[in-house]
Short mmCIF file of C-alpha atoms in Angstrom, two decimals:
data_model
loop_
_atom_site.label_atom_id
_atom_site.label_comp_id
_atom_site.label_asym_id
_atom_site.label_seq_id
_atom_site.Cartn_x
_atom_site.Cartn_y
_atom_site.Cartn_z
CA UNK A 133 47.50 -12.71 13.76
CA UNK A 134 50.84 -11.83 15.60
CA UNK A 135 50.95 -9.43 18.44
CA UNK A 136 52.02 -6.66 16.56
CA UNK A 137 49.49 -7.12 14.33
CA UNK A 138 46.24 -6.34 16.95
CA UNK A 139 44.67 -3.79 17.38
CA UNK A 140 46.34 -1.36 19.97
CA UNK A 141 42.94 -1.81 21.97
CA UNK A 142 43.53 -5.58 22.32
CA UNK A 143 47.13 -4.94 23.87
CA UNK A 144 45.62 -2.42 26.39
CA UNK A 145 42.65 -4.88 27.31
CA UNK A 146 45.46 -8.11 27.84
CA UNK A 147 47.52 -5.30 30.27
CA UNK A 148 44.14 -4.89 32.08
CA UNK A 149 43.64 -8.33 32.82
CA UNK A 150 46.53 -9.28 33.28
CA UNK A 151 46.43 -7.19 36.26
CA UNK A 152 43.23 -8.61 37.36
CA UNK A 153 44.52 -11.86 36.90
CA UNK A 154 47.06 -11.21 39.65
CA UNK A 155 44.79 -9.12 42.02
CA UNK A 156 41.07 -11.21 41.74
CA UNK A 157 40.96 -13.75 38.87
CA UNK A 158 43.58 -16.26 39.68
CA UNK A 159 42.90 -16.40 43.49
CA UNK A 160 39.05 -17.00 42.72
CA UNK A 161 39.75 -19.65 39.91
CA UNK A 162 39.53 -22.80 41.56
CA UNK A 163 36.13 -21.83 43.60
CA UNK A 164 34.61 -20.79 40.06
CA UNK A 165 35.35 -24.27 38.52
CA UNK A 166 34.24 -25.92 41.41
CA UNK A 167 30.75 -24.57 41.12
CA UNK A 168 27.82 -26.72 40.11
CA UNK A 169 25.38 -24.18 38.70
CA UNK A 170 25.91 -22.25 35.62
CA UNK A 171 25.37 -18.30 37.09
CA UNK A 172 25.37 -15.07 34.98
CA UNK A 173 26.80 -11.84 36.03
CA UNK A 174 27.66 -10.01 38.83
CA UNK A 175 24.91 -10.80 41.08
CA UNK A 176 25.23 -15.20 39.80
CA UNK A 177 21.52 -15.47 38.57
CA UNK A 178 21.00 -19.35 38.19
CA UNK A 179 20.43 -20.79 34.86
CA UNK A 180 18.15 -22.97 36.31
CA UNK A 181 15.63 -19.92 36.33
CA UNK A 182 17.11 -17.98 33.83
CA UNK A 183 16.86 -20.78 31.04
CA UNK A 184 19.10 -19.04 28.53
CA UNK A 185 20.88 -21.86 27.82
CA UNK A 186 18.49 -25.45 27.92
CA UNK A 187 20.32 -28.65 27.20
CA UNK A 188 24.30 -28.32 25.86
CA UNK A 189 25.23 -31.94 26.19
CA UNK A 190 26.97 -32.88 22.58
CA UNK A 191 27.31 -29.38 21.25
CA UNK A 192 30.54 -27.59 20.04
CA UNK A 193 30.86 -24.82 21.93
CA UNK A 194 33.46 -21.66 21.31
CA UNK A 195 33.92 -19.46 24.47
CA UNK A 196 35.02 -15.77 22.76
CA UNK A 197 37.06 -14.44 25.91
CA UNK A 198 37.12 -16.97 27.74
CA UNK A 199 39.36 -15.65 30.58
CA UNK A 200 40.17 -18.15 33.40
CA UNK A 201 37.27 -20.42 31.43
CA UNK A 202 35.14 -21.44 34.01
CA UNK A 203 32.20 -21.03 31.74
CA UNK A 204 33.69 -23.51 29.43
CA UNK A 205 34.42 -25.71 32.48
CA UNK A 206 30.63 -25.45 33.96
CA UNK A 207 29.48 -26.38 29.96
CA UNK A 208 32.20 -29.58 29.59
CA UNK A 209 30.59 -30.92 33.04
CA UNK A 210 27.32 -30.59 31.08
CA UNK A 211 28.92 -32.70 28.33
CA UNK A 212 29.28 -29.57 26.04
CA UNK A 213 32.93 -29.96 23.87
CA UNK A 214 33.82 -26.53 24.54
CA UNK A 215 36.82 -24.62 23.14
CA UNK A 216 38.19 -21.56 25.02
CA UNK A 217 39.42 -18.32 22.91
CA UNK A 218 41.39 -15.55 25.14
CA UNK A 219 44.24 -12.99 23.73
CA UNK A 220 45.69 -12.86 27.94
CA UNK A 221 48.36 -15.43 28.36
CA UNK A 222 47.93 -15.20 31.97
CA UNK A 223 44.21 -15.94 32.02
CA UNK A 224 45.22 -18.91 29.32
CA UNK A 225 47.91 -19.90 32.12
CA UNK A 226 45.69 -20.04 35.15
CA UNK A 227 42.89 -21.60 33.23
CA UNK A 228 45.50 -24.58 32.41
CA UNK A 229 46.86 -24.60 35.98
CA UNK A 230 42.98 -25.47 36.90
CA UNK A 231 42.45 -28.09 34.01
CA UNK A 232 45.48 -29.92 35.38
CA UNK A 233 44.06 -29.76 39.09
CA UNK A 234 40.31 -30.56 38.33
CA UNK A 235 40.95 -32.95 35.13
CA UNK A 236 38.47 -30.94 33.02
CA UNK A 237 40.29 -30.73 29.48
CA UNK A 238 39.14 -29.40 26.96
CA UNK A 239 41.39 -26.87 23.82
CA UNK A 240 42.66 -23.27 25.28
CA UNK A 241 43.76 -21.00 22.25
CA UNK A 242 45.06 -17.60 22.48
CA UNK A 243 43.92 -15.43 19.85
CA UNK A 244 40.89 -12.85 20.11
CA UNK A 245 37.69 -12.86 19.20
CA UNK A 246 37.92 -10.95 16.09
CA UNK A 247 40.22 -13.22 14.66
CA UNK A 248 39.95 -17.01 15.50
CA UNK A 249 42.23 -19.57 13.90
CA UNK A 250 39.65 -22.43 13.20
CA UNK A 251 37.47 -23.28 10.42
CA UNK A 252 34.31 -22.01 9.22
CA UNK A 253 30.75 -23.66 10.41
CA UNK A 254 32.05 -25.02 13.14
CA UNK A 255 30.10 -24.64 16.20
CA UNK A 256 26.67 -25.22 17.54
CA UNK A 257 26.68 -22.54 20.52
CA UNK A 258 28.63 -19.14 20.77
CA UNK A 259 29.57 -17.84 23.67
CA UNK A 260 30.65 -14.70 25.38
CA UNK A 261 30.04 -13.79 29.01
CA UNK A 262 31.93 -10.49 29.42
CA UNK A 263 34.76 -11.65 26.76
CA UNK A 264 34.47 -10.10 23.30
CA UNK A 265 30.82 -9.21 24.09
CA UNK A 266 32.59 -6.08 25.58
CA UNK A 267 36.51 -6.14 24.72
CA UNK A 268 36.02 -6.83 21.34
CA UNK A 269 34.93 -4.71 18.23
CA UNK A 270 31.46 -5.48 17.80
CA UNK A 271 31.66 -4.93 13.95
CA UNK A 272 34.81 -7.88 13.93
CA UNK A 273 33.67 -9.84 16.60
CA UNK A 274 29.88 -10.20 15.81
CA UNK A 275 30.76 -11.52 11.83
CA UNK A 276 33.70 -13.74 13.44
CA UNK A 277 30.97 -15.50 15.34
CA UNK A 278 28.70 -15.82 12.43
CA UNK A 279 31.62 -17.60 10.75
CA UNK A 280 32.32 -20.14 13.52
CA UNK A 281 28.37 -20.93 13.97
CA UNK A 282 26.74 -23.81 11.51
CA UNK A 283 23.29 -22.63 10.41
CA UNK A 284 21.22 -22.66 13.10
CA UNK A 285 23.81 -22.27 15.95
CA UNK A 286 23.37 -19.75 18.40
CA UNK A 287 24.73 -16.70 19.73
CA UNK A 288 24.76 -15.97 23.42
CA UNK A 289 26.33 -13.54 24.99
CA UNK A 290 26.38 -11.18 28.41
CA UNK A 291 27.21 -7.74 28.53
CA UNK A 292 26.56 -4.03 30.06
CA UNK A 293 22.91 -2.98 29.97
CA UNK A 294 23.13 -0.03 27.89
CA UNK A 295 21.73 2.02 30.95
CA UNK A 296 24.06 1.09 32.78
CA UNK A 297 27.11 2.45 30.60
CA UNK A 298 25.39 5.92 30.10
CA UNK A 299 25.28 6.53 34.16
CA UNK A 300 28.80 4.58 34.52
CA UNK A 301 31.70 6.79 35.81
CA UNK A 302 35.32 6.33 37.29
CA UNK A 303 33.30 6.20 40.85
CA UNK A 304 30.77 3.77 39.88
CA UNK A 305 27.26 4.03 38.16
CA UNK A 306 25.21 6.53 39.43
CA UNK A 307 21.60 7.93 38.54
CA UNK A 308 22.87 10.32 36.02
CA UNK A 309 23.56 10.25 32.18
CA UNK A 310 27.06 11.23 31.75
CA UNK A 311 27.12 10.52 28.03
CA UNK A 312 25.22 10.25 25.05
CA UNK A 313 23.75 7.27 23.72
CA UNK A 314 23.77 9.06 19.95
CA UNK A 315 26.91 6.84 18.64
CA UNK A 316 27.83 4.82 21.28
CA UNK A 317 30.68 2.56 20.73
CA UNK A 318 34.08 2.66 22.58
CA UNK A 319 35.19 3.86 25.65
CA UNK A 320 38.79 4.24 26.83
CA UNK A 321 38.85 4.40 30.79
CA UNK A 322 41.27 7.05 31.73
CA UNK A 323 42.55 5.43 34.77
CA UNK A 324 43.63 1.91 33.33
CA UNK A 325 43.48 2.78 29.74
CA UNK A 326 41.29 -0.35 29.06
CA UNK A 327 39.22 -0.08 26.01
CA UNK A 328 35.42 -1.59 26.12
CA UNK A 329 33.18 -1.61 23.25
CA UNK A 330 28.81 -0.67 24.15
CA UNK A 331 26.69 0.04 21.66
CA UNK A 332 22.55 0.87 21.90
CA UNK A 333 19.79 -1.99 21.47
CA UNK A 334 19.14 -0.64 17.63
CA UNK A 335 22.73 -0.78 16.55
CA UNK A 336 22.68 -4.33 17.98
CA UNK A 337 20.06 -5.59 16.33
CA UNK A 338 20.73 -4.20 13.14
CA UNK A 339 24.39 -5.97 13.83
CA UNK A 340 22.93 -9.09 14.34
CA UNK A 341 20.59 -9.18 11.38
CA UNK A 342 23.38 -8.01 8.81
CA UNK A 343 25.43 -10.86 9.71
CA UNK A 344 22.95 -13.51 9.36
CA UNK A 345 21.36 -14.11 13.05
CA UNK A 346 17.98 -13.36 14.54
CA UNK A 347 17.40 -12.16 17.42
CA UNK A 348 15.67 -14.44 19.89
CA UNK A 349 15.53 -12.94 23.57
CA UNK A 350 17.07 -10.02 25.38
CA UNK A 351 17.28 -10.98 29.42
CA UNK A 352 18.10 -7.70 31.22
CA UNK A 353 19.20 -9.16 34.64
CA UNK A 354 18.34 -7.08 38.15
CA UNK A 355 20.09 -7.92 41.09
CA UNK A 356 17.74 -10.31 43.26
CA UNK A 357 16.20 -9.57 47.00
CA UNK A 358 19.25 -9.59 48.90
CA UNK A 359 21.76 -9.46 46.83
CA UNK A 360 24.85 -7.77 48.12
CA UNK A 361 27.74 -5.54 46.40
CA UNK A 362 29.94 -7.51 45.16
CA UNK A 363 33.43 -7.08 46.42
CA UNK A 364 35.57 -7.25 43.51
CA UNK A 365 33.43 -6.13 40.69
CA UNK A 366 32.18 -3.02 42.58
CA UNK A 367 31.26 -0.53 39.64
CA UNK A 368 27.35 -1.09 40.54
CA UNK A 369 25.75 -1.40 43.98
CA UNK A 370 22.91 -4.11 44.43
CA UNK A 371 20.81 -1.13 45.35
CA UNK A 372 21.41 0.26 42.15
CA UNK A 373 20.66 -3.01 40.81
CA UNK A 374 17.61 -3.49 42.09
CA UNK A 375 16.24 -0.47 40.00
CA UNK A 376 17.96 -0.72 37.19
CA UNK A 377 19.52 -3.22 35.18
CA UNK A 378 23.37 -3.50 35.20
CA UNK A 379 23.68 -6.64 32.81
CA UNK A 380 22.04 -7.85 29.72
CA UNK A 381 22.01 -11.40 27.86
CA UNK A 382 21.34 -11.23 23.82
CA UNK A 383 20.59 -14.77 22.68
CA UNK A 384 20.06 -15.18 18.49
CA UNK A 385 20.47 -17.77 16.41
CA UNK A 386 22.40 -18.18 13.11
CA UNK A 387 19.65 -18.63 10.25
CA UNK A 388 19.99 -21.66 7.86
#
């Protein structure tokens, strides 16, 4: 699919980061590859508790946003054969400059998750942590990832708790509901334009079952004793996310 050809929402997202890629997610590259433990959102909850995951060594892995692909990077030290999907060239370009400076290869496509050049049934894992599980069309991305899984593959993926997205605002997430739930699906941010997709738990799970998966765990992830605001990624406080959760982790798998 050629640029022009996108959706105008995927042209507005690649703006967005590649802004970020020039204000946070270049600069904090080469400390994310470096790290030895897999971690999930904004508050880096270890896999080793979390256990969403278990053993990836020899599975095909496809990485549905994979932005500067440390994710990918963390998996291919676990002997996973990952394969990173992004629609930003300069995420694509930074994750590049780090596979020729750590020596972790592995394939970096540009294309978005709705649309991925490579053949049907075959993957063993999906994978999207903040990628297409929020910049993406759920009702494009979701069957695209059916497509790529063989039967029995699974489906992992980290996005915004839903509570979190009815209290979020331009000034962070408060204690409020500032929209309705009742058809949830996209949101345009007035100040950057960027476009994020967030739908409810029933419209997920109803997603997931008409394409073919069930639905094995939902993780809602709370931000641990301690835990501080995180200086970048500053739309939720850790006090916040003590109470509530800010982040949630589907896992299903593809039925045979």
């Amino acid at each position: 699919m050629s640029s022009s050809e996108r959706p105008k929402y995927v042209e507005q997202n690649v703006a967005t980061w590649t802004r970020a890629n020039a204000d946070y997610t270049d600069a904090s590259a080469a400390s994310a590859w470096a790290q030895d433990e897999i971690t999930w959102g904004v508050f880096s909850l270890p896999e080793s508790g979390l256990k969403i995951l278990g053993d990836v060594e020899g599975l095909d892995v496809v990485e549905l946003g994979c932005g500067t692909a440390y994710f990918s990077a963390w998996l291919a030290k676990r002997g996973a054969r990952p394969v990173g999907i992004d629609p930003t060239p300069a995420q694509l370009s930074t994750a590049r400059r780090m596979q020729s400076e750590t020596g972790i290869e592995f394939p970096l496509i540009e294309a978005i998750g709705e649309e991925v050049p490579l053949p049907d049934s075959t993957f063993d894992l999906a994978l999207s942590e903040y990628g297409a599980s929020i910049w993406a069309d759920p009702n494009r991305w979701i069957p695209e990832a059916a497509r790529l899984l063989r039967p029995g593959g699974r489906l992992v993926f980290l996005c915004n708790s839903t509570v979190s997205m009815l209290c979020a605002t331009l000034e962070g997430t408060g204690e409020q509901l500032v929209r309705p739930q009742a058809g949830m699906h996209q949101i345009e941010w007035p100040d950057t334009h960027e476009v994020e997709f967030h739908i409810a738990h029933s419209d997920w799970i109803e997603l997931l079952r008409g394409n073919g998966f069930e639905v094995e765990r939902l993780v809602e992830l709370y931000a641990p004793a301690g835990a501080e605001t995180h200086t970048y990624y500053k739309y939720v406080t850790a006090e916040w996310a003590r109470q509530w959760p800010p982040e949630e982790i589907w896992v299903a798998r593809k039925r045979g």
